[in-house]
Coordinates of C-alpha atoms and ligand atoms in Angstrom, one line a residue:
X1 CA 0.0 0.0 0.0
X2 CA 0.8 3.3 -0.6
X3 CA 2.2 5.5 2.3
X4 CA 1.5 8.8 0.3
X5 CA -2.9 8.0 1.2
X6 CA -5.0 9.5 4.1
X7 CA -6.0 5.8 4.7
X8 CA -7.4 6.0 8.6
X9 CA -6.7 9.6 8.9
X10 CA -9.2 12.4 10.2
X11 CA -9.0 15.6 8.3
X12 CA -10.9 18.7 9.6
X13 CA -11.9 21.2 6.3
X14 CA -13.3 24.8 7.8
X15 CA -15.4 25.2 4.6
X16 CA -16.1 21.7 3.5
X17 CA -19.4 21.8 2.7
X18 CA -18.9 22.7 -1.4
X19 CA -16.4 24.0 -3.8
X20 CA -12.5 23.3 -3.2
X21 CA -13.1 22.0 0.5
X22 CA -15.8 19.4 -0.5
X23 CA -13.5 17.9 -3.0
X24 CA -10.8 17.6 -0.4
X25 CA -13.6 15.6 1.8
X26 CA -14.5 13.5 -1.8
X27 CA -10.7 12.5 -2.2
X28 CA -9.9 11.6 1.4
X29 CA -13.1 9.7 1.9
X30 CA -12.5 7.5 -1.2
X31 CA -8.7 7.1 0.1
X32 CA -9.9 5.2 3.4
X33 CA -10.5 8.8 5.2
X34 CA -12.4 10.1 7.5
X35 CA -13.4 13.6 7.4
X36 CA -15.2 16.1 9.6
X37 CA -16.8 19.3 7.7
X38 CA -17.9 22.8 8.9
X39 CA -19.6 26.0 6.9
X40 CA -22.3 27.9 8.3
X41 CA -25.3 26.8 6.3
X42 CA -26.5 23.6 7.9
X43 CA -28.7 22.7 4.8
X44 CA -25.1 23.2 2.2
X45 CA -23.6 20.6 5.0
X46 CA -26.5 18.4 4.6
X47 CA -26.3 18.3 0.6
X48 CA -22.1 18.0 0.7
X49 CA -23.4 14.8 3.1
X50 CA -25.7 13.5 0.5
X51 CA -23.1 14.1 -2.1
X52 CA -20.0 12.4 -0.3
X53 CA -22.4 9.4 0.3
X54 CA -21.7 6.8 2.8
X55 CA -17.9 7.2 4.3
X56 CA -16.7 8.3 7.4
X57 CA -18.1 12.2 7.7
X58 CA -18.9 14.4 10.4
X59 CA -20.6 17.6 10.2
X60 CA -20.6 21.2 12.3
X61 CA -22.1 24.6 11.5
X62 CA -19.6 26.9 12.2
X63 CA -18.8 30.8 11.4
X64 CA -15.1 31.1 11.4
X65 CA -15.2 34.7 12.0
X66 CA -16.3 34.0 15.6
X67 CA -13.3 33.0 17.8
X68 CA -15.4 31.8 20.2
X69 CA -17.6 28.8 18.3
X70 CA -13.9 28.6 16.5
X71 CA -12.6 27.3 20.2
X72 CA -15.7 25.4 20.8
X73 CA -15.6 23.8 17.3
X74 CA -12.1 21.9 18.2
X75 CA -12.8 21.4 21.7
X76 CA -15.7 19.4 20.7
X77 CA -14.2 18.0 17.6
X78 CA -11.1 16.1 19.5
X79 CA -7.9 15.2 17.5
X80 CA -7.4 14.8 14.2
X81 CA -4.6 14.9 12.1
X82 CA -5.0 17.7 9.0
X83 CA -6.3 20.9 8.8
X84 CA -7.8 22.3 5.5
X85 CA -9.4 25.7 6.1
X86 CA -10.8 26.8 2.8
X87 CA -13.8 28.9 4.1
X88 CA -14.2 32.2 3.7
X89 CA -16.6 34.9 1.6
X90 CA -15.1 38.8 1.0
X91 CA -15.4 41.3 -1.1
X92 CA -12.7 43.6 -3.5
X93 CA -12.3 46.7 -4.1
X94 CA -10.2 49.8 -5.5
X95 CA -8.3 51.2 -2.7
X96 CA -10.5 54.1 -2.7
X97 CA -13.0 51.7 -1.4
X98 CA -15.1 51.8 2.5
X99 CA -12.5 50.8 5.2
X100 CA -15.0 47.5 5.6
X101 CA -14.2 46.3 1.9
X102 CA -10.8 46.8 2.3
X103 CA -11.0 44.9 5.7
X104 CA -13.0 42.4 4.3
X105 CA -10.6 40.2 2.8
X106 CA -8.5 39.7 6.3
X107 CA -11.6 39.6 8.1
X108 CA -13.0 36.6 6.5
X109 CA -9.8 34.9 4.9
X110 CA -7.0 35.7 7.2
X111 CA -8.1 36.2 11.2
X112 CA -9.8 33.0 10.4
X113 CA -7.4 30.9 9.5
X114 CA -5.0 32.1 12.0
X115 CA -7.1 31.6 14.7
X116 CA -8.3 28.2 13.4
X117 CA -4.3 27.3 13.6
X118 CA -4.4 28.4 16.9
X119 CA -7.4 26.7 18.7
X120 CA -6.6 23.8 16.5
X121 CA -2.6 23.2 16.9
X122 CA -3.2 21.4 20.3
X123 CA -5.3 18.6 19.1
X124 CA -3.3 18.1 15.6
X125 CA -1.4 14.7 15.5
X126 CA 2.4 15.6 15.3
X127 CA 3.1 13.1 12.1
X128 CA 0.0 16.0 10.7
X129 CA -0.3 19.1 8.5
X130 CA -2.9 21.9 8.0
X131 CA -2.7 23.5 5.1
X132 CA -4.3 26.9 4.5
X133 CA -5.9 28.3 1.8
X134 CA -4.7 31.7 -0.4
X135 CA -4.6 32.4 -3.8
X136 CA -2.4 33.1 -7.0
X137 CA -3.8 36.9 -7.0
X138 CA -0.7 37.3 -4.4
X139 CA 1.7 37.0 -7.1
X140 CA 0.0 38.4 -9.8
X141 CA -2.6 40.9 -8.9
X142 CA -4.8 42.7 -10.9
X143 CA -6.4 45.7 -10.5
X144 CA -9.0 47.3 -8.0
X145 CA -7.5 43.6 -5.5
X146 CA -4.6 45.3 -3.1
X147 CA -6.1 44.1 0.2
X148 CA -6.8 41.0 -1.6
X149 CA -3.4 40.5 -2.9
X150 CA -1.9 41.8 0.7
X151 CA -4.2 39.3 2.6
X152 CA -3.1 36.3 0.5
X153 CA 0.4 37.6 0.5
X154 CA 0.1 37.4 4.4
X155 CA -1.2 34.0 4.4
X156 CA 1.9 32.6 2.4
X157 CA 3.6 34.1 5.3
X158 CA 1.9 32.8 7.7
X159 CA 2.4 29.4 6.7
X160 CA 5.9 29.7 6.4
X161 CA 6.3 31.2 9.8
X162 CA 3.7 28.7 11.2
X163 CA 6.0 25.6 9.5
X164 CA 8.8 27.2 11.4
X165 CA 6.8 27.8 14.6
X166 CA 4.8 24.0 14.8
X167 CA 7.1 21.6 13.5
X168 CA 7.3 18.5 13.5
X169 CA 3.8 19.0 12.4
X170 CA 3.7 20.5 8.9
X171 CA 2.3 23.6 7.6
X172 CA 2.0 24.0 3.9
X173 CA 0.0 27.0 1.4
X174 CA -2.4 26.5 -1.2
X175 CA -2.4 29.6 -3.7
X176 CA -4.8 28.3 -6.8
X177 CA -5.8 30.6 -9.8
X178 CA -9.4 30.8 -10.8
X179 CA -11.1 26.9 -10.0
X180 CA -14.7 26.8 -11.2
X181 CA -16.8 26.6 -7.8
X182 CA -19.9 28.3 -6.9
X183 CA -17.6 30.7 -5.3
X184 CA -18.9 34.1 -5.5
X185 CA -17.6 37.6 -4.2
X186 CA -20.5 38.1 -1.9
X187 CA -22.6 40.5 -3.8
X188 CA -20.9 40.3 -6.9
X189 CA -23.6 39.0 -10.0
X190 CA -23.4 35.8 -11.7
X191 CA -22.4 37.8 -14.6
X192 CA -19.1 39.5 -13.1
X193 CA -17.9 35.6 -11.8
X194 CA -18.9 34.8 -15.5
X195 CA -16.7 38.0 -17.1
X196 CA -13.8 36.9 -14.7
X197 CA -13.6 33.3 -15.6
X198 CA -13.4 34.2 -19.3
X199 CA -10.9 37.1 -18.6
X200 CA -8.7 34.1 -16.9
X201 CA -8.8 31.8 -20.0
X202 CA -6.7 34.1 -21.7
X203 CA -4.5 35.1 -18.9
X204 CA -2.9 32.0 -18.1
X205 CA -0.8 29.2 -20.3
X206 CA -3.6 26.7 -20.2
X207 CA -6.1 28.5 -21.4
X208 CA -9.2 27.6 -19.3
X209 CA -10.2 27.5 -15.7
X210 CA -9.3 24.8 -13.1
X211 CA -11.2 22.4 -11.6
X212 CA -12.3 21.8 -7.9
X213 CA -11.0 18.1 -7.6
X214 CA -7.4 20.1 -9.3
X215 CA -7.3 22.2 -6.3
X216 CA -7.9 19.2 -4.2
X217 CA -5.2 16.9 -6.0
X218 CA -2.4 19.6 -4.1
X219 CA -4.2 19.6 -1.0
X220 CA -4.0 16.3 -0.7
X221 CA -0.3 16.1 -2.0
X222 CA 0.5 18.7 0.6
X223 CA -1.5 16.8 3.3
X224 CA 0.3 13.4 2.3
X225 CA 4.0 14.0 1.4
X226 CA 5.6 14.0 4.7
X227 CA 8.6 16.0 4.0
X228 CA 7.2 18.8 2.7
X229 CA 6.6 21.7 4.8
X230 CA 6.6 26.0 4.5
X231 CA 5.8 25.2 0.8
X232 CA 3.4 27.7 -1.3
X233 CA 1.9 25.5 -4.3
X234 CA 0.3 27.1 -7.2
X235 CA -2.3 25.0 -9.3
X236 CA -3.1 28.0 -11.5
X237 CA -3.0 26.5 -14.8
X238 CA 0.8 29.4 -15.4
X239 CA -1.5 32.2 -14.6
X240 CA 1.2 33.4 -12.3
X241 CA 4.4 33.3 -15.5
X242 CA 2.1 34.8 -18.2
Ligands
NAP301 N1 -12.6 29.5 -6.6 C1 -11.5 30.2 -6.9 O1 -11.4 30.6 -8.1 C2 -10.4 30.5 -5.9 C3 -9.2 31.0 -6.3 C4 -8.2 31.3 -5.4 C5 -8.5 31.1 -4.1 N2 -9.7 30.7 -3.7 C6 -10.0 30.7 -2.3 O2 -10.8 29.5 -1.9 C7 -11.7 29.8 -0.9 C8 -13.1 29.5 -1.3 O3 -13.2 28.2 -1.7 P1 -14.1 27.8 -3.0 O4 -13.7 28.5 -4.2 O5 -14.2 26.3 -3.0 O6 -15.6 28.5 -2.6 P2 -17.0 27.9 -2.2 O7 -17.4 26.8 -3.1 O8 -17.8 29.1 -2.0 O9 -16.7 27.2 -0.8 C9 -16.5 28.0 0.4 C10 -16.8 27.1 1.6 O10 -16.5 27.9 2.8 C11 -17.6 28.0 3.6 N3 -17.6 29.3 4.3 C12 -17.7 30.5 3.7 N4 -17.7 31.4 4.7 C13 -17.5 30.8 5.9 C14 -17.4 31.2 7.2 N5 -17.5 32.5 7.6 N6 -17.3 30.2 8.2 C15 -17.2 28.9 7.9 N7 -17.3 28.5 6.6 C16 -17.4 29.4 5.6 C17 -18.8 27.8 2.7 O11 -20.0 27.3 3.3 P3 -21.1 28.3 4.0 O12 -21.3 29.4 2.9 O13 -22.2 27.5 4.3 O14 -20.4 28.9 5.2 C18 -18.3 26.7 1.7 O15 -18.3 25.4 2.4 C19 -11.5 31.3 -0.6 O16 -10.6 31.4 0.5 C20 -10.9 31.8 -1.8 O17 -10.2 33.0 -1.6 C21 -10.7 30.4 -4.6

């Protein structure tokens, strides 16, 4: 058997419940996983536990922007042994924009995840990993983004100062280009999400728009490969070299 499988392990997505995160939960699940999901809409949870069928999955409503059901979430989770934290909704602006737009972005993508290290670290196995989640706009921004691009900027920091910090357990960064997923700007129409993903088909080398279960594929590399840690991967289809 393979050593490079979640076979038996219990992996904790913050944002599980569609998009990126779900396909983690699909992959580990048909490795031998178990997994345990959290988003705030109980009836998204309920569908992702329709979809994922009959494995080993768990389920928590959970707003990761409160600290305190971020505590009580891991306290009544137990251990586990990876961390994918995926969940967040934001908007972008010009830097003109309100003060709340511009926090917007660390609010619901960065505090987050830093504080889901940090209630989660003590019940991580040591042989684990958490990966977080940024985003290849840190590279390569574009316009009317700069809190977006500084927020994921400061997450690619943060996991290499976190690998640093928590080792032996591993800390790794996943910075994907545009992944089809109902991922939506909060507020932004259909349309814009639709303008975007055609805008990114001709400004990368691949010429078209990943897929959810690609994002996953380097989540689950990152989660599996046990000597890689303070690594930034970018499955962006060359977005970030054109
Ligand atoms: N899709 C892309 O093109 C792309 C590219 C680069 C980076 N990213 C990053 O990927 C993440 C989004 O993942 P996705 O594209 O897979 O989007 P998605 O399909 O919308 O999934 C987001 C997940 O996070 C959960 N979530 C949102 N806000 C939450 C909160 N406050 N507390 C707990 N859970 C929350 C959602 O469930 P609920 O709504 O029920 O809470 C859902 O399960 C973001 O961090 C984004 O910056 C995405």
């Amino acid at each position: 058997m393979s050593i490079y499988t979640l076979k038996d392990q219990r992996v904790v997505i913050i944002g599980g419940s569609s998009g990126i995160g779900l396909a983690v939960a699909k992959q580990t699940i048909e490795q031998g996983g178990q997994v345990v999901i959290a988003g705030r809409s109980i009836d998204k949870l309920e569908q992702a536990r329709q979809l994922l069928g009959n494995g080993s999955i768990e389920m928590h409503p959970l707003d990761n922007r409160n600290v305190d059901e971020l505590q009580t979430f891991f306290e009544k989770i137990g251990s586990f042994d990876h961390l994918f934290t995926p969940g967040a909704s934001y908007v972008r602006g010009p830097i003109t924009s309100d003060l709340e737009i511009a926090c917007s972005c660390f609010d619901a993508k960065f505090w987050p995840q830093y504080n889901a290290v940090k209630y989660g670290v003590p019940y991580i196995s040591s042989n684990g990993s958490i990966v977080l989640m940024s985003g290849a706009f840190s590279q390569r921004p574009l316009a009317d983004g700069a809190s977006y691009a500084a927020c994921n900027g400061a997450i690619e920091s943060l996991g290499k100062a976190l690998a640093v910090e928590l080792a032996p357990v591993r800390v790794n960064v996943i910075s994907p280009g545009t992944i089809h997923t109902s991922f939506n700007w909060e507020g932004a129409e259909q349309a814009v999400r639709d303008k975007s993903y055609e805008e990114y088909t001709r400004l990368n080398l691949l010429g078209r728009v990943g897929h959810a279960y690609e994002a996953a594929h380097t989540t689950i590399y990152l989660m599996t490969n046990g000597f890689t840690t303070g690594s930034t991967l970018f499955p962006d289809g060359g977005y970030i070299l054109r």
